mmCIF file of C-alpha atoms in Angstrom:
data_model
loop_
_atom_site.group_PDB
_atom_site.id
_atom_site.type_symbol
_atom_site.label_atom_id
_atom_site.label_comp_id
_atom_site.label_asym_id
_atom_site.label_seq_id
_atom_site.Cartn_x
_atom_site.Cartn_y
_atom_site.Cartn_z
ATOM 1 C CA UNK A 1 162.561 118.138 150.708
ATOM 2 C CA UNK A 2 160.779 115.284 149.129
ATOM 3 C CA UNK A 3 163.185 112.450 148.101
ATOM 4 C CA UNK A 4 163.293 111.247 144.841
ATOM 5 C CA UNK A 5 162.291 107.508 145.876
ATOM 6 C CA UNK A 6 158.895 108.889 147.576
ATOM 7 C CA UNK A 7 158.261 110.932 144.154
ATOM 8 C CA UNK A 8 158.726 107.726 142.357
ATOM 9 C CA UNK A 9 156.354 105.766 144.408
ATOM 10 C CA UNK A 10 154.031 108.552 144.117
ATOM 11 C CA UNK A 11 153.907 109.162 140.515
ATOM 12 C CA UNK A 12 153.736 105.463 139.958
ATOM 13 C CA UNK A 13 149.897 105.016 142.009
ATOM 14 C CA UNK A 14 148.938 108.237 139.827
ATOM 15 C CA UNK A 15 149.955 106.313 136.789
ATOM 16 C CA UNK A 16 148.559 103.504 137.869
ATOM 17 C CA UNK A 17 145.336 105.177 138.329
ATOM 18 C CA UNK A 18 145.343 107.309 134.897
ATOM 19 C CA UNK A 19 146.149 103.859 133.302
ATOM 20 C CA UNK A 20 143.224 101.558 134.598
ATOM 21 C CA UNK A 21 140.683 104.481 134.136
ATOM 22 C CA UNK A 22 141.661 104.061 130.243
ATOM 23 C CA UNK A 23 140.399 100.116 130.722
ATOM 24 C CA UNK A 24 136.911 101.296 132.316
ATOM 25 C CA UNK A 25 135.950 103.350 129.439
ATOM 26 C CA UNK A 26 133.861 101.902 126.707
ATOM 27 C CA UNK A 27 136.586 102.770 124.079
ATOM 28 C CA UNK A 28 137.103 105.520 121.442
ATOM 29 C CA UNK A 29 133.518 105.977 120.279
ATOM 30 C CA UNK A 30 131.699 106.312 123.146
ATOM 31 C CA UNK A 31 127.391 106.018 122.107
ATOM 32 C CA UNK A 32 124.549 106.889 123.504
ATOM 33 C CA UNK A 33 123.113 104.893 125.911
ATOM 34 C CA UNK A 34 119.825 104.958 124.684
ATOM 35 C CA UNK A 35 121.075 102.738 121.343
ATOM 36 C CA UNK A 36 120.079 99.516 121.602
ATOM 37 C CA UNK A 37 123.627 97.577 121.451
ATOM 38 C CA UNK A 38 124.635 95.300 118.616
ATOM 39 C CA UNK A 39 126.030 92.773 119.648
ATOM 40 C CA UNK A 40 127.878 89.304 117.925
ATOM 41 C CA UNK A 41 127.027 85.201 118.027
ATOM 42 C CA UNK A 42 129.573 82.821 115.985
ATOM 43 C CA UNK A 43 127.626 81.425 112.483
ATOM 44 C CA UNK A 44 126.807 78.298 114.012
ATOM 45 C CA UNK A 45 124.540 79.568 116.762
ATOM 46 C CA UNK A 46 122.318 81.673 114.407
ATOM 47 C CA UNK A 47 119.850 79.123 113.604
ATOM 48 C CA UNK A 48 119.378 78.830 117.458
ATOM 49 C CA UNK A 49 118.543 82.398 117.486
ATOM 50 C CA UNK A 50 116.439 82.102 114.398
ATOM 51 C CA UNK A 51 118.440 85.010 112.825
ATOM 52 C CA UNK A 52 118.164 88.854 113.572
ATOM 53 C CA UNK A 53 114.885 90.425 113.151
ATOM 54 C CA UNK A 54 115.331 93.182 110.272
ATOM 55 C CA UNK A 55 113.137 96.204 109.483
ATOM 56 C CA UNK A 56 113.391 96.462 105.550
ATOM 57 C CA UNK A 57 112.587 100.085 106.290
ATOM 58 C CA UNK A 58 115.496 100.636 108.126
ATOM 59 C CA UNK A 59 118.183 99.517 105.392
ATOM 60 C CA UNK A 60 120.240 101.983 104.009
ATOM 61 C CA UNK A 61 121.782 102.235 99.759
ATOM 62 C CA UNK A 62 124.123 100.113 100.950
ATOM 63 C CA UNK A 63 122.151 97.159 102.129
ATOM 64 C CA UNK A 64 123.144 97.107 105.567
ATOM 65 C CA UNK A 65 120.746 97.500 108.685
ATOM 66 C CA UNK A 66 120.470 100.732 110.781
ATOM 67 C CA UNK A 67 119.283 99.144 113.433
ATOM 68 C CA UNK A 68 119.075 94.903 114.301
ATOM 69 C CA UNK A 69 116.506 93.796 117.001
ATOM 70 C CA UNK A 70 117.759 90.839 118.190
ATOM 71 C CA UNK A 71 115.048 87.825 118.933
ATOM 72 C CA UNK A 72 115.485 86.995 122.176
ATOM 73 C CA UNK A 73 114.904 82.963 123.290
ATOM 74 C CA UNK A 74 114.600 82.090 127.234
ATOM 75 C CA UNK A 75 117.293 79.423 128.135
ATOM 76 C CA UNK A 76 114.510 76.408 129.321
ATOM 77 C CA UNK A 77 115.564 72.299 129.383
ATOM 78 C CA UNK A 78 113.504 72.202 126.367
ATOM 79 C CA UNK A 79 116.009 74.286 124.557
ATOM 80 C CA UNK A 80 119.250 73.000 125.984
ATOM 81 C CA UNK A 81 117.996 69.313 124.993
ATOM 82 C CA UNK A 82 117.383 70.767 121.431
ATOM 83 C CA UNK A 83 120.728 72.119 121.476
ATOM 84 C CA UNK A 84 122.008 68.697 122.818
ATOM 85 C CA UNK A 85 120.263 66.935 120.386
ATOM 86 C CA UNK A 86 121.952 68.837 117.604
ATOM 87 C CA UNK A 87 124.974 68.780 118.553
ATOM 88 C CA UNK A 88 125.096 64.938 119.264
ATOM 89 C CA UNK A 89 123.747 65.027 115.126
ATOM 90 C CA UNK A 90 126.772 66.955 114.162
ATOM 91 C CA UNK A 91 129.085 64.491 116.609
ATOM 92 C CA UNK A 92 127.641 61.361 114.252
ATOM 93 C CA UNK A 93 127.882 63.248 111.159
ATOM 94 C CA UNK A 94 131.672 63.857 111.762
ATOM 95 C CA UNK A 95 132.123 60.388 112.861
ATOM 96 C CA UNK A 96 130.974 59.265 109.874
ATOM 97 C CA UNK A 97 133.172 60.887 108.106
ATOM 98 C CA UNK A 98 136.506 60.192 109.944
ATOM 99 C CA UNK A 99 137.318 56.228 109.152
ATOM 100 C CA UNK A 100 138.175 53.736 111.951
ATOM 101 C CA UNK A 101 140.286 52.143 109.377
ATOM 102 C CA UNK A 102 144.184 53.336 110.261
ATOM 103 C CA UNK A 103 145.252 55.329 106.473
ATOM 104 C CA UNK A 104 147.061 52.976 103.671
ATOM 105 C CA UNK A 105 150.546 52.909 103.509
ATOM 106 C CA UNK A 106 151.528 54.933 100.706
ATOM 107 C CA UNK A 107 152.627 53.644 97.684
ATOM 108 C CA UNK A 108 155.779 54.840 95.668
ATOM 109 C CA UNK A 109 154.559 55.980 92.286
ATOM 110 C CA UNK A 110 156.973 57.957 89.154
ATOM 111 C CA UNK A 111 158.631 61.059 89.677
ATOM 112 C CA UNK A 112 158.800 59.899 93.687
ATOM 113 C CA UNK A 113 161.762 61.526 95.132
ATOM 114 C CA UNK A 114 163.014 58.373 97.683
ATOM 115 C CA UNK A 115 165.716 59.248 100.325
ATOM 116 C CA UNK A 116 167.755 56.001 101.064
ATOM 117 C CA UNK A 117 169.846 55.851 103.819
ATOM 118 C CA UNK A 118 172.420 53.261 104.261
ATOM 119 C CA UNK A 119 174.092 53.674 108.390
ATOM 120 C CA UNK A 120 177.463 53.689 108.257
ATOM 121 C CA UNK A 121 178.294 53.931 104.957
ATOM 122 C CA UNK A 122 177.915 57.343 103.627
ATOM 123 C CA UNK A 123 179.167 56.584 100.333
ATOM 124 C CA UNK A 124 175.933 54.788 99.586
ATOM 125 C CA UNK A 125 173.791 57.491 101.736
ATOM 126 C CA UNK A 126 174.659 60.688 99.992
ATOM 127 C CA UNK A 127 177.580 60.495 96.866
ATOM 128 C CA UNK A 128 177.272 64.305 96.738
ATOM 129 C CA UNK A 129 178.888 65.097 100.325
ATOM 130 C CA UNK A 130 177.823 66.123 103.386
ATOM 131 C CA UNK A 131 175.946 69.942 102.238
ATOM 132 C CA UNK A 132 173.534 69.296 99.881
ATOM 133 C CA UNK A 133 169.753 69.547 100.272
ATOM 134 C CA UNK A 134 167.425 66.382 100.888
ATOM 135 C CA UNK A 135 166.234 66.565 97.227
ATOM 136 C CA UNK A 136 169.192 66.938 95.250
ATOM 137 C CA UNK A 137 170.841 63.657 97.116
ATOM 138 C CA UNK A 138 167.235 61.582 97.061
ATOM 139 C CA UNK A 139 166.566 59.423 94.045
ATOM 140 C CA UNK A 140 164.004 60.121 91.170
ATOM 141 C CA UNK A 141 161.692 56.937 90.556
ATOM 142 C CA UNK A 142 161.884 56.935 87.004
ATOM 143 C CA UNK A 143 158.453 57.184 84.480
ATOM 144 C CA UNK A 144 158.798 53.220 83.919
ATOM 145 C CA UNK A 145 158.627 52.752 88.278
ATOM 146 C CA UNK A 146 162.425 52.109 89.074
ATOM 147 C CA UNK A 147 165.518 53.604 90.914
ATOM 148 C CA UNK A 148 169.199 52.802 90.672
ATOM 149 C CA UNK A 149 171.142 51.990 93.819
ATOM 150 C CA UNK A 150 174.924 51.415 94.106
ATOM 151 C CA UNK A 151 175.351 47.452 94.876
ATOM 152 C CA UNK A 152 171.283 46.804 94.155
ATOM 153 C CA UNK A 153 171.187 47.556 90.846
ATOM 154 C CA UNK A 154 167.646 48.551 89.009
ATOM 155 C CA UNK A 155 165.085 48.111 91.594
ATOM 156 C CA UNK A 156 161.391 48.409 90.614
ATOM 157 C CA UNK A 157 159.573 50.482 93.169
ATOM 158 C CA UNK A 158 156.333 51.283 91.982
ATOM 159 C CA UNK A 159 153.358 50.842 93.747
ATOM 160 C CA UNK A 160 155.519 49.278 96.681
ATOM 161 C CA UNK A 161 155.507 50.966 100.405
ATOM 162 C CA UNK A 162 158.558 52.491 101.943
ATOM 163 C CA UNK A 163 158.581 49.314 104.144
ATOM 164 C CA UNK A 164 158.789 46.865 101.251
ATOM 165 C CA UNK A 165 161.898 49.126 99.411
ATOM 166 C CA UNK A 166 163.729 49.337 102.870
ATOM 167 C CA UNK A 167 163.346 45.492 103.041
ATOM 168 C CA UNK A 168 164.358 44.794 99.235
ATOM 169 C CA UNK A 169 167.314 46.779 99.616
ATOM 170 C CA UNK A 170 168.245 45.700 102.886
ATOM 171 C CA UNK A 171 168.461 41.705 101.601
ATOM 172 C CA UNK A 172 170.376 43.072 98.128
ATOM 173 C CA UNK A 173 172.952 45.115 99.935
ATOM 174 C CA UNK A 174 173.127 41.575 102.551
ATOM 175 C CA UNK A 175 176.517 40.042 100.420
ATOM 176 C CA UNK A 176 178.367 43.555 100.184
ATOM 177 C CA UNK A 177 177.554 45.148 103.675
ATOM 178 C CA UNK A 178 177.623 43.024 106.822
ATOM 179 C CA UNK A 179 174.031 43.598 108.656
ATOM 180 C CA UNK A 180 172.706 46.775 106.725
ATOM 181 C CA UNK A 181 170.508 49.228 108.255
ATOM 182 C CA UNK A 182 168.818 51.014 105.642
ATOM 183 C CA UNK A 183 166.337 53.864 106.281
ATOM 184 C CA UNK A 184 163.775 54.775 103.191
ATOM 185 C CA UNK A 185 161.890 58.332 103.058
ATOM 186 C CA UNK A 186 159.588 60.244 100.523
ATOM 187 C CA UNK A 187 160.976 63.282 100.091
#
């Protein structure tokens, strides 16, 4: 009697076997060899390959091609330098578009949403308790450029960075809070 471990062993090579023979065939539609193959190049090679030859005789109602006959271009050092030469083209045209210059800060305009945080004091941080969403406990700049804050008063933030705010109300919250850290987001 064959034990079950040796039938295991055994069935698993034949499945093996079954399996990779599905990985050597060409697929479900298997063509005639005879068809020249169609193959595929990513848009930015085709003008190296000068575009597909197509027979105008060939196209179907549709438009599409019946058959493509491919141009074929030996690979010499005249054409790699070309290809070198265009791509090093392309490498200063997107260099001049990306600036050297780091971006501007941005600047705090109406209908900002600014998240103020004041460390250890959550009574200044967030009024509304602890589970509310980042919006609903941020602070609307107002259409004339200004905010309220508890101890600061009316602060005009318009057109200032999130640096410049976090510094304001760091020196205005100075005579109520003893060494305030205060953190400033965009929301």
């Amino acid at each position: 009697m064959m034990d079950a471990s040796f039938f295991r062993r055994w069935l698993g090579i034949v499945m093996f076997g079954v399996l990779s023979g599905c990985s050597t065939v060409p697929g479900i539609v298997v063509q005639d060899p005879n068809t020249p193959q169609r193959g595929w190049a990513p848009d930015f090679l085709d003008p190296l390959l000068n575009s597909p030859e197509v027979d105008p005789s060939t196209m179907g109602n549709d438009g599409a091609s019946d058959q493509i006959v491919p141009r074929i271009i030996p690979v010499t050092p005249d054409l790699l330098r070309e290809q070198a030469a265009r791509r090093q083209v392309l490498d200063d045209e997107v260099r001049g578009l990306i600036s050297s210059q780091p971006p501007a800060a941005y600047r705090i305009g109406a209908q900002d949403i600014l998240n103020v945080l004041v460390w250890d004091h959550p009574e200044l941080s967030n009024p509304m308790g602890n589970f509310q969403d980042i919006q609903a406990m941020g602070r609307l700049v107002r259409e004339d450029g200004t905010i309220f804050f508890p101890y600061a008063g009316v602060l005009r933030v318009e057109g200032k960075t999130v640096e410049e705010v976090r510094r304001e109300l760091e020196a205005l919250l100075t005579p109520y809070i003893q060494s305030p850290q205060v953190d400033v987001r965009v929301v």
